[in-house]
XYZ file of N, CA and C in Angstrom:
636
model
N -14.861 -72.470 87.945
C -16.106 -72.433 88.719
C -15.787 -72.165 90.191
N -16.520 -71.136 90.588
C -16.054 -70.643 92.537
C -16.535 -72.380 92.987
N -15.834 -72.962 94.051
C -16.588 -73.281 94.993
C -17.452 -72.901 95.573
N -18.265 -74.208 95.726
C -19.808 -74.055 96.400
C -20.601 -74.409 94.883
N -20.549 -74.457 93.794
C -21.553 -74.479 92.865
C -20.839 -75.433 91.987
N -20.038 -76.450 92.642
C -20.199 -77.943 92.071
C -21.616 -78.451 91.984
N -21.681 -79.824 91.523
C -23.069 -80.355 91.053
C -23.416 -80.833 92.518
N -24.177 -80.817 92.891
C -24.574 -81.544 94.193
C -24.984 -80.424 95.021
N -24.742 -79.604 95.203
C -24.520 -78.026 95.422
C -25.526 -76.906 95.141
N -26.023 -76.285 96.535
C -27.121 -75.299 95.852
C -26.950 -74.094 96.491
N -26.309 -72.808 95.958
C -26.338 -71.811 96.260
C -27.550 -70.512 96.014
N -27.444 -69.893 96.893
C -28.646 -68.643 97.203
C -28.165 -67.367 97.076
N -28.033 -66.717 96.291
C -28.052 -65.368 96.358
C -28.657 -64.636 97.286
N -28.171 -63.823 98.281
C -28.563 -62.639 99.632
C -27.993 -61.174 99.198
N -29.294 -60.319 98.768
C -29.438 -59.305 98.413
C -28.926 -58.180 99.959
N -28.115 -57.892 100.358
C -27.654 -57.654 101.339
C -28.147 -55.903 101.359
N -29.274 -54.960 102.148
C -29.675 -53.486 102.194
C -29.538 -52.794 101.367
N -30.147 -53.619 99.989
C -30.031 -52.564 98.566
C -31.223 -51.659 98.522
N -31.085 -50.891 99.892
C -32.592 -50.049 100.456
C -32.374 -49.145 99.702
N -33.471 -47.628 99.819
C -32.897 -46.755 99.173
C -32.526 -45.896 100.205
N -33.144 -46.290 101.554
C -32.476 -45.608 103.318
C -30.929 -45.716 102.940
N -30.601 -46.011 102.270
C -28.947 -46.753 102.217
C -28.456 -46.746 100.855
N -28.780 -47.109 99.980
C -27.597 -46.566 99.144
C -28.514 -45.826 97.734
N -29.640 -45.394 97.865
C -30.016 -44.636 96.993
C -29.564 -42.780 97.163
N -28.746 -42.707 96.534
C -28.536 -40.701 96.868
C -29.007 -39.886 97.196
N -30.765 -40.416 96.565
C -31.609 -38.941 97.396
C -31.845 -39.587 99.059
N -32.063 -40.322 99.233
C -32.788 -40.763 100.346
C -31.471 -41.410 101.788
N -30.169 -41.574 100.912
C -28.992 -42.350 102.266
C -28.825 -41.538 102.995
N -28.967 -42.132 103.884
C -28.237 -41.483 105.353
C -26.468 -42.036 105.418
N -26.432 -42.673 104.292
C -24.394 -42.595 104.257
C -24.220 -42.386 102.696
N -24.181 -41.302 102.521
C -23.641 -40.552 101.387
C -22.595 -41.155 100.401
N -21.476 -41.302 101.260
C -20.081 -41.988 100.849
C -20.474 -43.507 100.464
N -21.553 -43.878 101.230
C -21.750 -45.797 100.635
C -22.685 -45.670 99.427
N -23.513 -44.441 99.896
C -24.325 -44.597 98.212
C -22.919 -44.061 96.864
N -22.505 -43.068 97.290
C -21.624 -42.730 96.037
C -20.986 -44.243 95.153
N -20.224 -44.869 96.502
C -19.331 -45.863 96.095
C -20.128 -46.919 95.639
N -21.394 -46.841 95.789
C -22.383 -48.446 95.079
C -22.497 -47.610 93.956
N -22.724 -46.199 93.571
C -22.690 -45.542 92.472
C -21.595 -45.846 91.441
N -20.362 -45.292 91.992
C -19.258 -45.484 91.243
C -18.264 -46.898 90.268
N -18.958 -48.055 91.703
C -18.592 -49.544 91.301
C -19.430 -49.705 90.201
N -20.804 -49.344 89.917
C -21.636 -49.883 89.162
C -22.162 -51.570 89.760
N -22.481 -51.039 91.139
C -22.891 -52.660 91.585
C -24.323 -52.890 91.514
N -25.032 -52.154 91.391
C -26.776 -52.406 91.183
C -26.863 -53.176 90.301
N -26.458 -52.493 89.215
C -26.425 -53.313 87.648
C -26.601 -55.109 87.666
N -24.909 -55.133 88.339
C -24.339 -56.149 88.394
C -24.914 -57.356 89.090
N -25.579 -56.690 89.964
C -26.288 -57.701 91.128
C -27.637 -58.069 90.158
N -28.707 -56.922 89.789
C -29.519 -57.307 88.857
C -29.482 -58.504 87.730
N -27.847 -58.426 87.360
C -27.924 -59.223 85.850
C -27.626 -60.696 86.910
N -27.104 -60.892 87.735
C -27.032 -61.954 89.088
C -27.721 -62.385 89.284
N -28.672 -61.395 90.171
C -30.479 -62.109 90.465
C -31.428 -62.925 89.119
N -30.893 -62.748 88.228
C -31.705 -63.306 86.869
C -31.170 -64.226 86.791
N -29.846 -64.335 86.376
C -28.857 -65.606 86.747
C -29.370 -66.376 87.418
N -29.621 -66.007 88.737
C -30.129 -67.647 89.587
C -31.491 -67.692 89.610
N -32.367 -66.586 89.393
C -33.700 -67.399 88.527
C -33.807 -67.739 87.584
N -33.071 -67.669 87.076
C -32.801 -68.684 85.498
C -32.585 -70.290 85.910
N -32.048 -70.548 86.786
C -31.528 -71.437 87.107
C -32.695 -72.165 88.325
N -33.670 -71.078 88.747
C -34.202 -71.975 89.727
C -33.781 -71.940 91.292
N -32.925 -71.279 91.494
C -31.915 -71.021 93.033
C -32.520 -69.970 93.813
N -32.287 -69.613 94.898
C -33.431 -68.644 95.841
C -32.759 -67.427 95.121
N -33.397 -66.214 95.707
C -32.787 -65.043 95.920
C -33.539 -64.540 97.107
N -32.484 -64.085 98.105
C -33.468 -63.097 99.208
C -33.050 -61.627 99.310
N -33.640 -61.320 99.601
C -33.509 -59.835 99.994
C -33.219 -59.779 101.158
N -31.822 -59.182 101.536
C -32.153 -58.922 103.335
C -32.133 -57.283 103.568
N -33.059 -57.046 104.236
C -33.499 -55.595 104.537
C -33.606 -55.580 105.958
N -33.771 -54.052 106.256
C -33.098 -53.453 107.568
C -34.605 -52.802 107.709
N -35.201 -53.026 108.522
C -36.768 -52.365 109.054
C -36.869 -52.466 110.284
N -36.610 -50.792 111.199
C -37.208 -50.913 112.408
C -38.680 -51.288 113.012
N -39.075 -51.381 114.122
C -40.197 -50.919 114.455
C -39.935 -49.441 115.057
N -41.419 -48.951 115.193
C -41.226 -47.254 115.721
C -40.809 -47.418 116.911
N -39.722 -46.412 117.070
C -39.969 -46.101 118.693
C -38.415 -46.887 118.836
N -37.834 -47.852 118.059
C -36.981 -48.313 117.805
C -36.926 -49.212 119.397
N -37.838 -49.878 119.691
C -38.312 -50.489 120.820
C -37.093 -51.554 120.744
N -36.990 -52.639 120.158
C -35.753 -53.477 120.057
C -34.783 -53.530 119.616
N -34.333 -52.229 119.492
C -32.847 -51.680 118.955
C -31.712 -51.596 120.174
N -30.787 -52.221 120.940
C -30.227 -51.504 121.192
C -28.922 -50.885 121.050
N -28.885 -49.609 121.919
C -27.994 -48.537 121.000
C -26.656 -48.962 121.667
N -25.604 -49.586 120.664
C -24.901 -50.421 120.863
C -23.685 -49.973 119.655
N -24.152 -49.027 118.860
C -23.089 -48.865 118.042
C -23.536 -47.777 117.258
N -22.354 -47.103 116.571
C -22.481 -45.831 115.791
C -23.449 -45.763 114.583
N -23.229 -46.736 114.475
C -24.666 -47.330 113.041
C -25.902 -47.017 113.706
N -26.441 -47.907 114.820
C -27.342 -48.293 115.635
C -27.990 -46.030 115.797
N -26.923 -45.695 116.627
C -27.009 -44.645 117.097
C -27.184 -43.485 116.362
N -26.741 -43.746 114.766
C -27.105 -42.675 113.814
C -28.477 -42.833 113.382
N -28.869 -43.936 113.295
C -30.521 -44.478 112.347
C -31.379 -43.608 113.617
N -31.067 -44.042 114.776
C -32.016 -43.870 115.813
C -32.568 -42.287 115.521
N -31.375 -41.433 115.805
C -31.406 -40.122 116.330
C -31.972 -39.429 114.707
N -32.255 -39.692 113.940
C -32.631 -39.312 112.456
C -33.665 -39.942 112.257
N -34.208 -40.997 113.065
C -35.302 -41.628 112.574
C -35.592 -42.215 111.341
N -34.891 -43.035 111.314
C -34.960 -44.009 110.215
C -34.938 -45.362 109.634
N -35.299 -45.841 108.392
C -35.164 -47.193 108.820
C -36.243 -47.691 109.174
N -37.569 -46.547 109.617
C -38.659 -47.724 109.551
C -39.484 -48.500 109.030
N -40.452 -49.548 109.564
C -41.501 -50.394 108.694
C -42.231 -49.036 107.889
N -42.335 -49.435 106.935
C -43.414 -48.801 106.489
C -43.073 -47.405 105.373
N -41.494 -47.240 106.238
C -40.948 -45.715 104.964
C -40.782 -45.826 103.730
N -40.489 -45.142 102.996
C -39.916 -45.010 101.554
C -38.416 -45.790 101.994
N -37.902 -45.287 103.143
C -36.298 -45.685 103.144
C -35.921 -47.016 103.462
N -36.914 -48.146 103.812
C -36.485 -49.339 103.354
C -36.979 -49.832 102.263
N -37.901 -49.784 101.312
C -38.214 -50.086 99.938
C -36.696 -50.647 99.473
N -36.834 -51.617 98.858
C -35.622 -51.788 98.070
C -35.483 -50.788 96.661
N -34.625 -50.128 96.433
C -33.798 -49.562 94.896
C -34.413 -50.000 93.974
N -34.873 -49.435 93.299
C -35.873 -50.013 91.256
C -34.730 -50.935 90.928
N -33.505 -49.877 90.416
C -32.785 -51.642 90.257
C -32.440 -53.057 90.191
N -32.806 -53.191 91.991
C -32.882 -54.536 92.549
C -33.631 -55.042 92.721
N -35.655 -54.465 92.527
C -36.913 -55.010 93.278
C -36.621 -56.153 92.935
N -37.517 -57.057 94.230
C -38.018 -57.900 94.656
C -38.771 -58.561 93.485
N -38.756 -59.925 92.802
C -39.740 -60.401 91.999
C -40.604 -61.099 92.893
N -41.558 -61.632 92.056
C -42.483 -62.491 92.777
C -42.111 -63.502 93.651
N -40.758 -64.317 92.685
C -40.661 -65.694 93.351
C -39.274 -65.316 94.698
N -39.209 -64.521 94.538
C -37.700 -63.753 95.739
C -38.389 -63.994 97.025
N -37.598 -64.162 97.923
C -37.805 -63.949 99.581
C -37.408 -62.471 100.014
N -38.220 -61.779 100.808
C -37.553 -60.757 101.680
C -37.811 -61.132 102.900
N -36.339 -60.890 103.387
C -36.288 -61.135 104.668
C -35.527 -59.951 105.397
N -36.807 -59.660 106.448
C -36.744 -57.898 107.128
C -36.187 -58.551 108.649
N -35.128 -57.089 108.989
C -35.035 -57.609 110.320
C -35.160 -56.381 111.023
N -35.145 -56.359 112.280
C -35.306 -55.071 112.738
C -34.345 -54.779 113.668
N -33.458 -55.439 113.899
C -32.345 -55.291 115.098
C -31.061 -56.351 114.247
N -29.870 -55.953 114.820
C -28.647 -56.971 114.545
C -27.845 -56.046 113.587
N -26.612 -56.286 113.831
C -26.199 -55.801 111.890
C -25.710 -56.865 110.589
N -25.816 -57.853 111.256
C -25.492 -59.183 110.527
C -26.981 -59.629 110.227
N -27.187 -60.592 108.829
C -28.398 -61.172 109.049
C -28.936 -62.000 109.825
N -27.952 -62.648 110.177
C -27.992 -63.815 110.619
C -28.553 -64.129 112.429
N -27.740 -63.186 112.855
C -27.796 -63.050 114.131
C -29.516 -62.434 114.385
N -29.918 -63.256 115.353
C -31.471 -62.993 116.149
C -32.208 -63.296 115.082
N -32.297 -63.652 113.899
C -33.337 -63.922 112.843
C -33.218 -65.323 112.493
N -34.376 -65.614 111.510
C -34.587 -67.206 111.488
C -34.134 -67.271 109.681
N -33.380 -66.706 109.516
C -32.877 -66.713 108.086
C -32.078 -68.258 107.958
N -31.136 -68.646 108.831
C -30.414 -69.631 108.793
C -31.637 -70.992 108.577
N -32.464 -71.314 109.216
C -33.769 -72.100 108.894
C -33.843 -71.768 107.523
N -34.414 -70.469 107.515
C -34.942 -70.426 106.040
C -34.020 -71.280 104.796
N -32.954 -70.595 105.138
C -31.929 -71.306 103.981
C -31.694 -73.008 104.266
N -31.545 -73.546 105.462
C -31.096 -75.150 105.680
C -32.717 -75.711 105.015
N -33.905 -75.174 105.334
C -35.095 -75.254 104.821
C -35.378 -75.921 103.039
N -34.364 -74.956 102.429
C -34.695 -74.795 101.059
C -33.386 -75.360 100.777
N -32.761 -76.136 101.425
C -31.391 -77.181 101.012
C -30.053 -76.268 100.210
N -30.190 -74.920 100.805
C -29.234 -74.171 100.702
C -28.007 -74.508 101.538
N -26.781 -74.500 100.335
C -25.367 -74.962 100.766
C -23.946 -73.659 100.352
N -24.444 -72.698 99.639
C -23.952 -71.933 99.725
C -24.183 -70.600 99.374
N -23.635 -69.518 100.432
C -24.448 -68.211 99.974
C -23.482 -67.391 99.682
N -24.281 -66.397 98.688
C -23.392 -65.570 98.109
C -23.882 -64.025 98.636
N -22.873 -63.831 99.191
C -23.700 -62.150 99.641
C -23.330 -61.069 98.593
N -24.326 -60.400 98.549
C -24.228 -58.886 97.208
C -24.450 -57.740 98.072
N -24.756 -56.668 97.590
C -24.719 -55.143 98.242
C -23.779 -54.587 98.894
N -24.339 -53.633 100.028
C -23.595 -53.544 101.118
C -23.971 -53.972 102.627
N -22.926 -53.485 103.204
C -22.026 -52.633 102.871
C -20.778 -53.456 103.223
N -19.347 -53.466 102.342
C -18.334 -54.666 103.092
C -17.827 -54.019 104.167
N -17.603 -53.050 104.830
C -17.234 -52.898 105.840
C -18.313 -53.952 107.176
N -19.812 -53.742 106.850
C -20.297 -54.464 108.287
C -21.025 -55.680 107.808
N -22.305 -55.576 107.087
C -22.824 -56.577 106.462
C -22.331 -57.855 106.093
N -22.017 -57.318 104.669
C -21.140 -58.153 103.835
C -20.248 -59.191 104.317
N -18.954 -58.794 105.072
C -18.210 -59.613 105.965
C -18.834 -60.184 107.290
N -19.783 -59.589 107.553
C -20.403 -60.298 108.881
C -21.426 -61.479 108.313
N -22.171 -61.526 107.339
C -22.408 -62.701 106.528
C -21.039 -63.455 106.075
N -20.699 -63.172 105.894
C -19.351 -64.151 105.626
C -19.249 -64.612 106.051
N -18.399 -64.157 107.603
C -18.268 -64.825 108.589
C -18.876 -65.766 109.462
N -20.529 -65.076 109.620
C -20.913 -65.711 110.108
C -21.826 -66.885 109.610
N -21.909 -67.111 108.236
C -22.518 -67.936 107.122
C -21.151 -68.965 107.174
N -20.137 -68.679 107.132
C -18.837 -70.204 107.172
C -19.086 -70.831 108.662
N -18.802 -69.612 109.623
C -19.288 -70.316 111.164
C -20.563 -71.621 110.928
N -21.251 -71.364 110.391
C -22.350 -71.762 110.358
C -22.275 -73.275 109.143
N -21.422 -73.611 108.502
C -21.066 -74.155 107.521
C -21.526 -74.563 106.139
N -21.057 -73.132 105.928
C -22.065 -72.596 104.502
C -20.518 -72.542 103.692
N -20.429 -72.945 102.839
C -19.891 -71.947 101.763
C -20.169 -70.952 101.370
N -18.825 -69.903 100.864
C -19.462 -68.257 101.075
C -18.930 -68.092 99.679
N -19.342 -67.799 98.643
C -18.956 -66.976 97.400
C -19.190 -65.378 97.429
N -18.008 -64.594 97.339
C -18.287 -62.667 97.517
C -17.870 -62.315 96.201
N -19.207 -62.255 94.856
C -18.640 -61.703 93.986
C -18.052 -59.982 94.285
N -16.438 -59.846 93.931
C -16.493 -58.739 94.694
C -16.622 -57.621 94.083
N -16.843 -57.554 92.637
C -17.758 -56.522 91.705
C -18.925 -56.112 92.139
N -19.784 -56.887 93.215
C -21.102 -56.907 93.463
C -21.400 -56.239 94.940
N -20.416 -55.293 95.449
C -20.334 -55.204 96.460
C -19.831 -54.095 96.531
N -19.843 -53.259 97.888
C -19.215 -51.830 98.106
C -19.272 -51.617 99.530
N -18.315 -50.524 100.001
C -18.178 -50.347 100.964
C -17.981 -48.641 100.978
N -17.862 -47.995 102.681
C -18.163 -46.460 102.780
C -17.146 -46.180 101.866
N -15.797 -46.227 101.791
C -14.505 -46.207 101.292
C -13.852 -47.037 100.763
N -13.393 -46.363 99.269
C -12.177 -46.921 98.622
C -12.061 -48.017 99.481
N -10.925 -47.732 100.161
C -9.625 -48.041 101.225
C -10.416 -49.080 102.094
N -11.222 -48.457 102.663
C -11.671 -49.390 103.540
C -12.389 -51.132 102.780
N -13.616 -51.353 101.388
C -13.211 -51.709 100.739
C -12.110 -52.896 100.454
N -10.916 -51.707 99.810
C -9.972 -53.117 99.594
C -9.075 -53.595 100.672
N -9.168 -52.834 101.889
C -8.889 -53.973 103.056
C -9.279 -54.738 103.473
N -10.590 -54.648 103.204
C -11.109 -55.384 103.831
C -11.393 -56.914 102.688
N -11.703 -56.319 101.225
C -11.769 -57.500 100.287
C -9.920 -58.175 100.214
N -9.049 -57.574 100.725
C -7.686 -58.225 100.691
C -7.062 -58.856 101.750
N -7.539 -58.466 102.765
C -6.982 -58.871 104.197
C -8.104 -59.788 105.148
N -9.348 -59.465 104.817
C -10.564 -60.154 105.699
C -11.164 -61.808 104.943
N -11.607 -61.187 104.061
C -12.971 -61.949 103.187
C -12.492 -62.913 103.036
N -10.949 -62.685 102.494
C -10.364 -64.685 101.951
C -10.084 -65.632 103.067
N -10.307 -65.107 104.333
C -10.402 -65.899 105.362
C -11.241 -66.866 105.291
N -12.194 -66.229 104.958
C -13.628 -67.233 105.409
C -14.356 -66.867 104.092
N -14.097 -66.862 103.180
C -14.803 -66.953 102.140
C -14.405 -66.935 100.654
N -14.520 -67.466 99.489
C -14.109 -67.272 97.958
C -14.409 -65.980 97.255
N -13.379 -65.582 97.305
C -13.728 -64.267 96.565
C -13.848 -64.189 94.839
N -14.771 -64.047 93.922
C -14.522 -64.340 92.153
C -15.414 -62.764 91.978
N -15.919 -62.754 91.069
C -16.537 -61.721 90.279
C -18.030 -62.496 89.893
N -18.880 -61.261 89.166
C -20.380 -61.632 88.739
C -20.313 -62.517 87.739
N -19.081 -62.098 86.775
C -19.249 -62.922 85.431
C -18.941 -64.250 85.605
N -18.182 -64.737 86.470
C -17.556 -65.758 87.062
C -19.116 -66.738 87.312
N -19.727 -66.511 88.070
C -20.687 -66.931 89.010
C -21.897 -66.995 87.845
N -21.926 -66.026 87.013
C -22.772 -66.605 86.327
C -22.308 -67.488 84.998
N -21.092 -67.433 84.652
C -20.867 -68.409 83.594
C -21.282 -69.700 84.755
N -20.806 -70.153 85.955
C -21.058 -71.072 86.752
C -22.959 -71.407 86.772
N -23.488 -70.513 86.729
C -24.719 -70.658 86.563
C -25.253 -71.690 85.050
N -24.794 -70.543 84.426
C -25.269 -71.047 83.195
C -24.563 -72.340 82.696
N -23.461 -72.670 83.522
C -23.145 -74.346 82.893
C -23.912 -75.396 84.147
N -24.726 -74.934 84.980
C -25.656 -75.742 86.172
C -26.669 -76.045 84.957
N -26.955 -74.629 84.014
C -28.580 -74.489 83.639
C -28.322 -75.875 82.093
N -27.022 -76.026 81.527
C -26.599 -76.589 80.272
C -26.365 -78.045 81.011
N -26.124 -78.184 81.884
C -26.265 -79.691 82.551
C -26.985 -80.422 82.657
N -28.240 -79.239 83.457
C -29.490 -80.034 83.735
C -30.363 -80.723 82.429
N -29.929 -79.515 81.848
C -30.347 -79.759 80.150
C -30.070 -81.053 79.481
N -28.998 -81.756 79.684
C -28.243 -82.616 79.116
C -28.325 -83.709 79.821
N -29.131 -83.531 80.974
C -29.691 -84.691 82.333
C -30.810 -85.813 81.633
């Protein structure tokens, strides 16, 4: 069983820009991150996940990337930042933040939109949300591990969360980049296991309660 999903223990699944601005093929503006969420087969994986912890009763959020127009509280601060801008994208209201058919949103899911930052965490009231709902450990999915992904990590342990990175469930622009970053970064500050892992862990929470 990963740490963080001992008994006492309540972890949240964070659907990390499973937009289709982002990793759907017709619609990304990074080609190479949609291929590689293509190639891992991580949609899937995250899907059979998100059921997992509504099976169980545990949050799931969505975190999504939605400007306002005019990109009024953006600032241009980085190559990410500076590509969305100049292409116009990313806003409230497009096709290109919709989340992926794959991954929609159910009823009982949270989305939580931000419009500036590249971490969730930072300038948003997500951290409430989760201490709110007696969340103790989060598990980030999507992408991308180069910025997202590890910046929840990081900044979700800062914060003193336990971090589970199934790392089947996840992708980055590159191969390479990728497994440097899942080999050299992530085990810093976070447990790295797989989907199947996390949900056999699920499903012996769901055979417990049962037996309560």
């Amino acid at each position: 069983m990963p740490r963080g999903f001992e008994a006492g223990k309540r972890p949240a699944l964070l659907i990390s820009e499973c937009q289709r601005g982002v990793v759907d093929p017709e619609l990304s503006d990074f080609p190479g991150l949609a291929e590689q969420v293509q190639q891992r087969g991580v949609l899937p994986r995250i899907a059979r996940l998100a059921e997992a912890f509504r099976a169980a009763g545990l949050p799931v959020l969505h975190l999504h990337v939605a400007h306002r127009p005019g990109y009024i509280d953006l600032p241009r601060t980085s190559v990410i930042i500076a590509r969305s801008t100049k292409q116009n994208r990313m806003i409230v209201g497009s096709e290109d933040v919709k989340s992926v058919p794959e991954v929609a949103p159910h009823d009982t899911d949270i989305v939580h939109a931000r419009s500036f930052s590249l971490v969730g965490f930072h300038g948003t009231d997500l951290d409430s949300i989760l201490r709110n709902m007696g969340v103790t450990t989060i598990v980030p999915v999507g992408v991308s591990t180069n910025v997202a992904i590890s910046g929840l990590s990081l900044c979700g342990s800062d914060l003193g969360y336990q971090v589970v990175v199934p790392e089947d469930c996840i992708a980055g622009a590159t191969p390479q980049s990728h497994d440097f970053i899942v080999n050299n970064l992530l085990p810093l500050y976070s447990t790295l296991s797989d989907s199947e892992s996390v949900i056999a862990a699920l499903s012996e929470r769901i055979a417990h309660a049962g037996r309560a």
